[in-house]
Amino acid sequence: MPVALSKNLRRGPYICGIDAAMDVVSGKWKGLILWELEAHGVRRFAQLRRGLPGVSEKMLTQHLREMEHDGLVHREVYAEVPPRVEYSLTEHGRSLNAALGALGEWGLDRIERERLDTQAAV
């Protein structure tokens, strides 16, 4: 079954590789979802939501659907009552996380350099 996506998603043409990559990780929460799944492996929706303070249910659902459509996240539904749904990174998602590693290091340097506040991960 196709995943319903936002009507304003861009799908090219792209100016460069960074443009194409940013199309997939755009938005505040996608990078954090990647990080959460990398750090903790398989997560249920409620676990993801707890691990991302401030994310709304609607935004998390939307981003997970887009990331599933882009091949970054695998969604496994178990035929139980109530249904159990688990999310994990695909190989494609893990490779994107690796590519974002340098950006994360840059961000950590910025936090230290500018003495910015941080929030502990849950």
PDB file of C-alpha atoms in Angstrom, residues 4-6 10 12-13 15 20 28 31 34 38 48-49 51 69-71 73 79 85 98 102 112 115:
ATOM      1  CA  ALA A   4       0.365   9.018   1.849  1.00  0.00           C
ATOM      2  CA  LEU A   5       2.756  11.937   1.572  1.00  0.00           C
ATOM      3  CA  SER A   6       2.580  15.669   1.785  1.00  0.00           C
ATOM      4  CA  ARG A  10      10.087  18.058  -3.688  1.00  0.00           C
ATOM      5  CA  GLY A  12      13.864  17.315  -8.119  1.00  0.00           C
ATOM      6  CA  PRO A  13      15.235  18.529 -10.345  1.00  0.00           C
ATOM      7  CA  ILE A  15      20.981  21.633  -8.288  1.00  0.00           C
ATOM      8  CA  ALA A  20      19.021  16.152  -3.067  1.00  0.00           C
ATOM      9  CA  LYS A  28      13.793  19.554  12.464  1.00  0.00           C
ATOM     10  CA  GLY A  31      17.776  13.958  11.698  1.00  0.00           C
ATOM     11  CA  LEU A  34      17.663   8.926  12.463  1.00  0.00           C
ATOM     12  CA  GLU A  38      20.676   4.528  15.348  1.00  0.00           C
ATOM     13  CA  LEU A  48      10.330   7.461  19.641  1.00  0.00           C
ATOM     14  CA  ARG A  49       7.991  10.165  20.878  1.00  0.00           C
ATOM     15  CA  GLY A  51      12.966  10.127  22.992  1.00  0.00           C
ATOM     16  CA  HIS A  69       8.704   6.272   1.561  1.00  0.00           C
ATOM     17  CA  ASP A  70      12.317   7.431   1.065  1.00  0.00           C
ATOM     18  CA  GLY A  71      13.613   4.015   2.152  1.00  0.00           C
ATOM     19  CA  VAL A  73      12.998   3.616   7.880  1.00  0.00           C
ATOM     20  CA  ALA A  79      -0.848  -8.808  13.754  1.00  0.00           C
ATOM     21  CA  VAL A  85       4.261  -1.309  15.180  1.00  0.00           C
ATOM     22  CA  ALA A  98      26.972   7.876   8.598  1.00  0.00           C
ATOM     23  CA  ALA A 102      30.500  15.041  10.047  1.00  0.00           C
ATOM     24  CA  GLU A 112      31.069  24.027  22.691  1.00  0.00           C
ATOM     25  CA  ARG A 115      28.500  27.596  24.918  1.00  0.00           C
TER      26      ARG A 115
END
